[in-house]
Each structure stands twice: as structure tokens, then as C-alpha cells.
Coordinates of C-alpha atoms in Angstrom, one line a residue:
Chain A
M268 CA 2.9 29.9 7.3
D269 CA 4.1 28.1 10.5
A270 CA 5.3 31.4 12.0
L271 CA 1.9 32.9 11.4
F272 CA 0.2 29.9 12.8
D273 CA 2.5 29.9 15.9
S274 CA 1.8 33.6 16.5
I275 CA -2.0 33.0 16.4
C276 CA -2.1 29.6 18.1
S277 CA -0.5 28.9 21.4
P278 CA -0.2 25.2 22.6
G279 CA -3.4 24.3 24.4
G280 CA -5.1 27.5 23.3
A281 CA -8.1 28.4 21.2
C282 CA -6.8 26.6 18.1
D283 CA -6.6 23.3 19.9
V284 CA -10.1 23.8 21.3
L285 CA -11.3 24.6 17.8
G286 CA -9.4 21.5 16.5
V287 CA -11.1 19.2 19.0
W288 CA -14.5 20.6 18.0
L289 CA -13.6 20.2 14.3
A290 CA -12.4 16.6 14.9
A291 CA -15.6 15.8 16.8
L292 CA -17.8 17.2 14.0
L293 CA -15.9 15.3 11.4
T294 CA -16.2 12.0 13.4
I295 CA -19.9 12.5 13.7
L296 CA -20.2 13.3 10.0
V297 CA -18.5 9.9 9.2
L298 CA -20.5 8.0 11.7
T299 CA -23.8 9.3 10.2
Y300 CA -23.3 6.6 7.6
L301 CA -24.6 4.1 10.2
I302 CA -28.0 5.8 9.9
H303 CA -28.0 6.5 6.2
D304 CA -25.6 7.2 3.3
S305 CA -26.2 10.9 3.5
F306 CA -24.9 14.2 2.2
L307 CA -23.0 14.6 5.4
F308 CA -21.1 11.4 5.0
R309 CA -20.1 12.3 1.4
L310 CA -19.0 15.7 2.7
A311 CA -16.7 14.0 5.1
S312 CA -15.3 11.5 2.5
S313 CA -14.7 14.4 0.1
L314 CA -12.8 16.3 2.8
L315 CA -10.7 13.2 3.5
V316 CA -9.8 12.8 -0.2
G317 CA -9.0 16.5 -0.6
T318 CA -6.9 16.6 2.6
A319 CA -5.0 13.5 1.6
I320 CA -4.4 14.8 -1.9
G321 CA -3.2 18.2 -0.6
F322 CA -1.0 16.8 2.0
A323 CA 0.6 14.2 -0.2
S324 CA 1.2 16.6 -3.1
A325 CA 2.7 19.2 -0.8
V326 CA 5.1 16.7 0.8
V327 CA 6.2 15.4 -2.6
V328 CA 6.7 18.9 -4.0
H329 CA 8.7 20.0 -1.0
R330 CA 10.8 16.9 -0.3
V331 CA 11.4 15.6 -3.8
L332 CA 10.8 18.2 -6.5
W333 CA 12.1 21.2 -4.5
D334 CA 15.0 19.5 -2.7
L335 CA 16.2 17.2 -5.5
V336 CA 15.2 19.1 -8.6
V337 CA 14.5 22.8 -8.3
A338 CA 17.0 23.7 -5.6
P339 CA 20.1 22.1 -7.4
L340 CA 19.0 23.6 -10.8
W341 CA 18.5 27.0 -9.2
A342 CA 21.8 26.9 -7.5
D343 CA 23.5 25.9 -10.7
L344 CA 21.7 28.5 -12.9
P345 CA 24.6 31.1 -12.8
N346 CA 27.0 28.3 -14.2
W347 CA 24.5 27.6 -17.0
F348 CA 23.8 24.1 -15.5
S349 CA 27.4 23.0 -16.0
N350 CA 27.1 20.7 -12.9
T351 CA 23.5 19.6 -13.3
W352 CA 23.3 18.9 -17.0
A353 CA 22.7 15.1 -16.3
L354 CA 19.7 16.0 -14.1
L355 CA 18.3 18.2 -16.9
I356 CA 18.7 15.5 -19.5
F357 CA 17.1 13.0 -17.1
L358 CA 14.1 15.4 -16.6
V359 CA 13.7 15.9 -20.3
F360 CA 13.7 12.3 -21.2
F361 CA 12.1 10.6 -18.3
C362 CA 10.0 13.0 -16.2
F363 CA 8.4 15.7 -18.4
P364 CA 7.2 13.2 -21.0
L365 CA 5.0 11.6 -18.3
W366 CA 2.8 14.6 -18.6
L367 CA 2.1 13.7 -22.2
R368 CA -0.2 11.0 -20.8
L369 CA -2.7 13.7 -20.0
A370 CA -3.3 14.0 -23.8
P371 CA -4.9 10.6 -24.7
N372 CA -4.3 9.0 -28.1
S373 CA -1.4 11.2 -28.8
R374 CA 1.6 9.6 -30.6
A375 CA 3.9 11.6 -28.3
T376 CA 2.8 9.4 -25.3
T377 CA 5.3 6.8 -26.5
W378 CA 7.9 9.1 -25.0
S379 CA 6.3 8.8 -21.6
N380 CA 7.0 5.0 -21.7
L381 CA 10.7 5.8 -21.0
G382 CA 9.9 7.1 -17.5
L383 CA 7.5 4.3 -16.8
A384 CA 10.0 1.7 -18.0
Y385 CA 12.6 3.3 -15.7
L386 CA 10.1 3.1 -12.8
F387 CA 9.1 -0.5 -13.5
G388 CA 12.7 -1.6 -13.8
I389 CA 13.6 -0.2 -10.4
G390 CA 10.3 -1.5 -8.9
A391 CA 10.9 -5.0 -10.2
A392 CA 14.5 -5.1 -9.0
L393 CA 13.5 -3.8 -5.5
A394 CA 10.6 -6.2 -5.4
I395 CA 12.8 -9.2 -6.2
G396 CA 15.5 -8.2 -3.7
G397 CA 12.8 -7.5 -1.0
A398 CA 11.0 -10.8 -1.6
L399 CA 14.2 -12.8 -1.5
S400 CA 15.9 -11.2 1.5
G401 CA 12.8 -10.0 3.3
I402 CA 10.3 -12.8 2.9
L403 CA 11.6 -16.0 1.2
A404 CA 14.9 -16.5 3.1
P405 CA 13.7 -15.5 6.6
Q406 CA 10.5 -17.7 6.3
L407 CA 12.5 -20.7 4.9
V408 CA 15.1 -20.3 7.7
A409 CA 12.4 -20.0 10.3
T410 CA 10.6 -23.1 9.0
M411 CA 13.8 -25.1 8.7
S412 CA 14.9 -24.2 12.3
V413 CA 11.7 -25.6 13.8
S414 CA 12.5 -28.4 16.1
V415 CA 11.0 -31.7 14.9
S416 CA 13.4 -34.0 16.8
P417 CA 11.6 -36.6 19.0
Q418 CA 14.0 -35.8 21.9
A419 CA 12.4 -32.4 22.4
N420 CA 9.4 -31.8 24.7
G421 CA 6.5 -33.9 23.3
W422 CA 4.1 -30.9 22.9
D423 CA 6.8 -28.7 21.2
W424 CA 7.6 -31.7 18.9
L425 CA 4.0 -32.0 17.8
N426 CA 3.8 -28.2 17.3
G427 CA 7.0 -28.3 15.2
I428 CA 5.6 -31.1 13.0
L429 CA 2.3 -29.2 12.6
I430 CA 4.2 -26.0 11.5
V431 CA 6.3 -27.9 8.9
V432 CA 3.3 -29.9 7.6
G433 CA 1.1 -26.8 7.6
T434 CA 3.6 -24.5 5.9
L435 CA 4.3 -27.1 3.1
G436 CA 0.6 -27.8 2.8
A437 CA -0.4 -24.2 2.5
F438 CA 2.4 -23.7 -0.1
L439 CA 1.1 -26.8 -2.1
T440 CA -2.4 -25.4 -2.1
F441 CA -1.2 -22.9 -4.8
R442 CA 0.1 -25.7 -7.0
F443 CA -1.7 -25.6 -10.4
I444 CA 0.2 -28.2 -12.5
Q445 CA -1.4 -30.8 -14.7
P446 CA -0.2 -34.3 -13.8
G447 CA 1.7 -36.3 -16.3
N448 CA 0.6 -39.7 -17.6
R449 CA 3.3 -41.8 -15.9
P450 CA 2.2 -43.8 -12.7
W451 CA 4.7 -42.0 -10.4
Q452 CA 3.5 -38.7 -11.7
R453 CA 0.0 -39.5 -10.8
V454 CA 1.0 -40.8 -7.4
Y455 CA 2.9 -37.6 -6.8
D456 CA -0.1 -35.6 -7.9
V457 CA -2.4 -37.4 -5.5
I458 CA 0.0 -36.9 -2.6
T459 CA 0.6 -33.2 -3.2
R460 CA -3.2 -32.6 -3.9
T461 CA -4.1 -34.3 -0.5
W462 CA -1.4 -32.4 1.3
G463 CA -2.6 -29.2 -0.4
T464 CA -6.1 -29.9 0.9
V465 CA -4.7 -30.2 4.4
G466 CA -2.8 -26.9 3.8
R467 CA -6.1 -25.2 2.8
G468 CA -7.3 -25.9 6.4
F469 CA -4.2 -24.2 7.7
I470 CA -4.8 -21.2 5.4
M471 CA -8.4 -20.9 6.6
V472 CA -7.2 -20.9 10.3
A473 CA -4.6 -18.2 9.4
F474 CA -7.3 -16.1 7.7
G475 CA -9.6 -16.5 10.7
A476 CA -6.8 -15.3 13.0
L477 CA -6.1 -12.4 10.7
L478 CA -9.7 -11.5 10.6
A479 CA -10.0 -11.6 14.4
G480 CA -7.0 -9.2 14.6
L481 CA -8.5 -6.9 12.0
I482 CA -11.9 -6.8 13.9
F483 CA -10.0 -6.2 17.1
A484 CA -8.1 -3.3 15.6
R485 CA -11.2 -1.7 14.0
V486 CA -13.3 -2.1 17.2
S487 CA -10.5 -0.4 19.1
A488 CA -10.6 2.4 16.6
L489 CA -14.4 2.7 17.0
V490 CA -14.1 2.6 20.8
G491 CA -11.4 5.3 20.6
Q492 CA -13.6 7.6 18.5
L493 CA -16.6 7.1 20.7
Y494 CA -14.5 7.7 23.8
F495 CA -13.2 10.9 22.2
L496 CA -16.8 12.0 21.6
I497 CA -18.1 11.1 25.0
H498 CA -15.1 11.9 27.2
D499 CA -12.5 14.2 25.5
L500 CA -15.0 16.6 23.9
P501 CA -17.0 17.4 27.1
A502 CA -13.8 17.8 28.9
T503 CA -12.7 20.4 26.4
L504 CA -16.1 22.0 26.5
F505 CA -16.4 22.4 30.3
K506 CA -12.7 23.2 30.9
Chain B
M13 CA 14.0 10.7 -36.3
I14 CA 17.6 9.8 -37.2
L15 CA 20.3 11.1 -34.8
W16 CA 24.0 10.1 -35.0
G17 CA 23.0 7.4 -37.4
I18 CA 20.5 5.8 -35.0
N19 CA 16.8 5.7 -36.0
F20 CA 15.1 6.7 -32.8
G21 CA 11.7 6.5 -34.5
V22 CA 12.0 2.8 -35.0
L23 CA 13.4 2.3 -31.5
F24 CA 10.4 4.1 -30.0
R25 CA 7.8 2.4 -32.2
R26 CA 9.1 -1.0 -31.3
Q27 CA 9.5 -0.2 -27.6
I28 CA 13.2 -1.3 -27.8
L29 CA 14.4 1.7 -25.9
S30 CA 11.8 1.3 -23.1
V31 CA 12.6 -2.4 -22.7
A32 CA 16.3 -1.7 -22.7
I33 CA 15.9 0.9 -20.0
A34 CA 13.7 -1.3 -17.8
I35 CA 16.1 -4.2 -18.1
G36 CA 19.3 -2.1 -17.7
V37 CA 18.1 -0.1 -14.7
G38 CA 16.5 -3.2 -13.1
V39 CA 19.5 -5.4 -13.5
V40 CA 21.9 -2.8 -12.1
V41 CA 19.7 -2.1 -9.1
L42 CA 19.2 -5.9 -8.5
L43 CA 23.0 -6.5 -8.6
G44 CA 23.5 -3.6 -6.2
Q45 CA 21.4 -5.4 -3.6
F46 CA 23.6 -8.5 -3.6
I47 CA 27.1 -7.2 -4.5
S48 CA 28.9 -4.9 -2.1
N49 CA 30.9 -2.5 -4.1
A50 CA 31.5 1.3 -3.6
T51 CA 31.1 2.2 -7.3
L52 CA 28.1 0.0 -7.8
D53 CA 26.5 1.5 -4.6
N54 CA 27.0 5.0 -6.0
I55 CA 25.4 4.1 -9.3
V56 CA 22.5 2.4 -7.6
G57 CA 22.1 5.4 -5.3
T58 CA 21.9 7.7 -8.3
L59 CA 19.4 5.4 -10.0
L60 CA 17.2 5.2 -7.0
G61 CA 17.3 9.0 -6.6
G62 CA 16.2 9.3 -10.2
G63 CA 13.5 6.8 -9.5
A64 CA 12.2 9.0 -6.6
I65 CA 12.0 12.0 -9.0
V66 CA 10.2 10.0 -11.7
A67 CA 7.8 8.6 -9.0
A68 CA 7.2 12.1 -7.8
F69 CA 6.3 13.3 -11.3
A70 CA 4.1 10.2 -11.8
L71 CA 2.3 11.0 -8.5
L72 CA 1.8 14.6 -9.6
L73 CA 0.4 13.3 -12.9
G74 CA -2.2 11.3 -11.0
L75 CA -3.0 14.4 -8.9
A76 CA -3.3 16.5 -12.1
N77 CA -5.7 13.8 -13.4
V78 CA -7.8 14.1 -10.3
I79 CA -7.9 17.9 -10.6
L80 CA -8.9 17.6 -14.3
F81 CA -11.7 15.1 -13.5
H82 CA -13.2 17.3 -10.8
T83 CA -12.8 20.5 -12.8
K84 CA -14.8 18.8 -15.6
R85 CA -17.5 17.9 -13.2
I86 CA -17.7 21.5 -11.9
V87 CA -17.8 22.9 -15.4
K88 CA -20.6 20.4 -16.4
R89 CA -22.5 21.3 -13.2
D90 CA -22.8 17.6 -12.4
A91 CA -25.0 16.5 -9.5
Q92 CA -21.8 15.7 -7.6
M93 CA -20.4 19.2 -8.1
P94 CA -20.5 20.3 -4.4
F95 CA -18.3 17.4 -3.5
S96 CA -15.8 18.1 -6.3
I97 CA -15.6 21.8 -5.2
L98 CA -14.9 20.6 -1.6
I99 CA -12.2 18.2 -2.8
L100 CA -10.4 20.8 -4.8
A101 CA -10.8 23.5 -2.2
S102 CA -9.6 21.4 0.7
A103 CA -6.7 20.0 -1.4
L104 CA -5.6 23.5 -2.3
I105 CA -5.9 24.9 1.2
V106 CA -4.0 21.9 2.7
F107 CA -1.4 22.1 0.0
L108 CA -0.7 25.8 0.8
I109 CA -0.5 25.1 4.5
V110 CA 1.8 22.0 4.3
L111 CA 4.0 23.1 1.4
P112 CA 6.3 25.6 3.3
S113 CA 7.3 23.0 6.0
G114 CA 7.0 19.8 4.0
G115 CA 4.7 18.2 6.5
T116 CA 6.6 18.8 9.7
G117 CA 5.5 22.4 10.7
S118 CA 3.0 23.2 13.5
A119 CA 0.3 24.1 11.0
S120 CA 0.8 20.8 9.1
L121 CA 0.6 18.9 12.3
W122 CA -2.6 20.7 13.3
V123 CA -4.2 19.6 10.0
L124 CA -2.9 16.1 10.5
R125 CA -4.1 15.8 14.1
Y126 CA -7.5 17.5 13.9
I127 CA -8.7 16.9 10.3
Y128 CA -6.9 14.0 8.7
Q129 CA -6.5 11.7 11.7
P130 CA -10.1 11.8 13.0
L131 CA -11.5 11.3 9.5
E132 CA -9.2 8.3 8.8
T133 CA -9.8 6.7 12.2
S134 CA -13.5 7.1 11.9
F135 CA -13.5 5.5 8.4
L136 CA -11.5 2.6 9.8
A137 CA -13.9 2.3 12.7
L138 CA -16.8 2.2 10.2
L139 CA -15.2 -0.9 8.6
V140 CA -16.2 -3.0 11.6
F141 CA -19.8 -3.0 10.4
F142 CA -18.8 -3.9 6.8
I143 CA -16.5 -6.7 8.1
A144 CA -19.4 -8.0 10.3
T145 CA -21.7 -8.1 7.3
A146 CA -19.0 -9.9 5.2
V147 CA -18.4 -12.5 7.9
Y148 CA -22.1 -13.2 8.2
R149 CA -22.3 -13.7 4.4
A150 CA -19.2 -15.9 4.4
L151 CA -20.5 -18.1 7.3
R152 CA -23.6 -18.9 5.3
V153 CA -21.4 -21.1 3.1
R154 CA -21.3 -24.3 5.1
T155 CA -18.0 -26.0 4.3
W156 CA -15.4 -27.5 6.5
E157 CA -13.0 -24.7 5.5
M158 CA -15.5 -22.0 6.7
A159 CA -16.0 -23.9 9.9
L160 CA -12.2 -23.8 10.6
F161 CA -12.2 -20.1 9.6
A162 CA -15.0 -19.3 12.0
L163 CA -13.6 -21.4 14.8
S164 CA -10.2 -19.8 14.5
A165 CA -11.7 -16.2 14.3
V166 CA -14.0 -16.8 17.3
V167 CA -11.3 -18.3 19.5
V168 CA -8.7 -15.6 18.7
L169 CA -11.3 -12.9 19.3
I170 CA -12.4 -14.3 22.6
G171 CA -8.9 -15.0 23.7
S172 CA -7.8 -11.5 22.9
A173 CA -10.4 -9.9 25.1
P174 CA -8.7 -8.9 28.4
F175 CA -11.6 -9.9 30.6
M176 CA -11.6 -13.4 29.2
Q177 CA -8.3 -14.1 31.0
I178 CA -10.0 -13.5 34.3
I179 CA -12.9 -15.8 33.4
S180 CA -10.8 -18.7 32.0
P181 CA -7.1 -18.8 31.1
W182 CA -8.0 -21.5 28.6
F183 CA -9.1 -19.1 25.9
S184 CA -5.9 -17.1 26.1
A185 CA -3.8 -20.3 25.8
A186 CA -6.0 -21.5 22.9
R187 CA -5.5 -18.1 21.2
E188 CA -1.7 -18.3 21.7
W189 CA -1.6 -21.8 20.3
I190 CA -3.7 -20.9 17.2
V191 CA -1.7 -17.8 16.4
N192 CA 1.7 -19.5 17.0
V193 CA 1.1 -22.9 15.3
P194 CA -1.6 -23.4 12.7
A195 CA -2.1 -19.7 11.8
L196 CA 1.7 -19.2 11.6
A197 CA 2.0 -22.3 9.3
G198 CA -0.8 -21.1 7.0
A199 CA 0.6 -17.5 6.9
R200 CA 4.1 -18.8 6.2
G201 CA 2.9 -20.9 3.3
I202 CA 1.0 -18.0 1.8
L203 CA 4.1 -15.7 2.3
L204 CA 6.3 -18.3 0.6
G205 CA 3.9 -18.5 -2.4
A206 CA 3.6 -14.7 -2.6
A207 CA 7.4 -14.3 -2.5
L208 CA 7.9 -16.7 -5.3
G209 CA 5.1 -15.0 -7.2
I210 CA 6.8 -11.6 -6.7
I211 CA 10.1 -13.0 -7.9
A212 CA 8.6 -14.6 -11.0
T213 CA 6.7 -11.4 -11.9
G214 CA 9.8 -9.3 -11.3
L215 CA 11.9 -11.6 -13.5
R216 CA 9.4 -11.5 -16.3
L217 CA 9.7 -7.7 -16.2
L218 CA 13.4 -7.7 -16.1
T219 CA 13.7 -10.1 -19.0
G220 CA 11.3 -8.1 -21.1
I221 CA 8.6 -10.8 -21.3
D222 CA 6.1 -8.6 -19.5
R223 CA 6.0 -4.9 -20.6
P224 CA 3.3 -3.1 -18.7
Y225 CA 4.9 0.2 -19.4
S226 CA 4.3 0.0 -23.1
E227 CA 0.6 -0.7 -23.0

């Protein structure tokens, strides 16, 4: 397919010009939503879904199913799968039964649970490891290494205190524990609840900053698409 | 079904086999992340390779479901039939173009550059208007939290604009301070909470308390 494409399309040739036109048309189709949720917008969204499905499935089939399943089995076929029998058993017990899910209410779908259990087991283990080493430990270390010593620069010291207070406060916002009846438990509850309220302010500031970043990125994307329509497209047209 | 003296029917019905597989595979992979051992690394590598294959089959199952759904729509001559035809046709054409190279060939890159990327970027750009509407609705709730939220968003937005640095360096400094101190603290607290939540959920799965695969 690529050899055929390369023989027809040279870099910077007609295919690229056609591509720019197609990209401009698709951009306009999507932006028609600003006027009305029309047939053209749905056409563009359907095309996006179809393209994404086709691309993802082709990459998965080529990279995983062909390279890791079909190619080894095909190479081992003359030996009657003497080296790939474990892969065959794995496919029979964990992979093919997943397709039984397409037949709803079938008792055989219980078989498909084996594959899902395998996937969930791996997912949970990777999630725990990732959360521990990728989020929890680095964030704790970063919070604990903040300088709160009064000897430091006054402004840095204040910022350090704010970071520690804000981090703990934001964390305490998600505390949903009923207080006990003992006096110290009630005092503890009042302290953590108040601190959590302060933390909610820090969370809102974080959300505001995140929203601003999001708006900035989206506006940049919009400006980029409009620039493409106003600048790149005429440049291609009048080249 | 009794095989080698083991009643597999009971094991399946009571989900014992599924739970055992989830716990066994999960614990081994978890140990592999914290213990450095050549044999264990090999086992974990094999398990992860198997996981990639199962995930690929699961993804194809999802895709098959999409194809079935749209085929049913076409057969029923639903009002949305033209869109279903377009989805299936474009998926098939792109699949045939991308499959030989696995996504790295010149034809695949052409599809990515001139069809997928413009569509995706335009949809992301369209989100600006949805975000603006959502912010307007949110700001109608007059609480001190929303005031902080709006103030932070406005200062960071204004401080990020390049021309504002020429007008006044104060906005840029204020943006830097908000991003590096209060927003950092808030985000860090959220991340710590989320990490603990992920660990708790994962442990519930690995101990068999939660069994989403058997529902």
C-alpha cells in the first residue's frame, strides 16, 4: 500500500495539495457547529469516529495480533506448535472466550471472565505500582523537601508554609470520617474540618489555574486552525 | 465438568478460578515492580505480554460491538443510517490503508496528517465555546470558592498572554506565584488523595473484595 502511495504521491506534490484541501474542508465542517448542529458537523464527527476506529484496530492487529500471535504460531506450524503450545493454551482460555461476550445472556460468557480477570489483575498491580512510585512517593518527597525554616528568605519561607498547609488542607478536604464521641475526637474533627475548608480554597485555586491552562490550549488550537484556513490554504491555492 | 478430579463447573460458577487468576497474576506483577530478580522479571515480562494480547482481543471485541451496532442501524434503515455507513466505510478504508505498515508508512501518515489531525484539532478548538458556557454557568453560583476559582483563572489567563508582560510585569509574576504556590499545593493534595484512592481500589481488586470481571 505504501509503495503504491509513494509511486503516486511525491512529497509536496498533488497528494499534499489534495490533503491540505481535505483538511480545510474537514475543519470547516467541524466549525459549522458554531452556526448550527447540522448534517455537516455530524458528517465530520462520524468521519472522526470511523478514522479513529480504523487506525486503532489496524495498529493493534499489526503490532499485537500479527507480531505476538499470528507470526509465532505460523512460524511454528511445521513443528505442530511444539514451541508455542503455551501461547495456544493462553489464547484458548483467556482470549477467544472474550468473544463470547457478543452473545448476551449465554452461560458460556462465564468463560470470558478468565480473560477479564487476567486483565484486571495486571491493571490493578500496575496501577498500585504506578500510584506508589509515580505519584505518592514523589509528591510526598516534594512536599517534605519544601523549606519551612525561618532562616530562609522571608518570602520563600511564607511560600513554603503555604504549600505545606495547602497540600495537607487539600488532602483533608477528602476526609469523610464520622467523629467519635470522645472530647479529643471531636476537637480533632473540628481541626481537620477547618483545615479541610482552607484546603478547599487551595483546590479551587488549582482548578482555576488548570481551567486557564485548558482555555489557553484550546484557544491556541482554534487560532491554529483559523490560521491554517486563512494563511496556509490560500498559500497552497496560489502557489 | 470434572477433569483430573477437579470440578471445573463449580469453580466457574462460583468465580473461584477468575478470582484466583486476578489475585495470582496481580500479586506476581506487583512483586515484580518492587523486587529486582531476573527470574521474576522474566515471569512478569511474559505476563505483561499476555496482558497486551488479552487487551488487544478486548479492544477488537469493542470494535466488533461498534460494527454490529452500526450494521443493525443500517439494516433497520434508521434515520442515522448515513452516518453509520460513513463510520463503517471510513473505518474499513483506513484499516486497509494502515494495516500493512502498522501506522508508520507514508499512506498512514497522510491519513493521520490530513484527516485525523485536522478533525481532532478542530473538535478540541470547538471546546473553547463549551468551556466558556460552563464557566459562565459556574460563576453564577456566588460562593467564596467560586470567587477564588474565578480570580485564579483570570489571573493565570491574563498572566499567560504574551502582550501582558509588556503592559505590566505584575500579571506575569502573579501568575507564576499562583501556579507555583497555591495551585501547586491544591493539585498536590488532590494527587495524594487520588493516589491513595488508586492504591485502595487496586488492593480491593487484588484481595478479591471487588470483582468487576465477574459481573
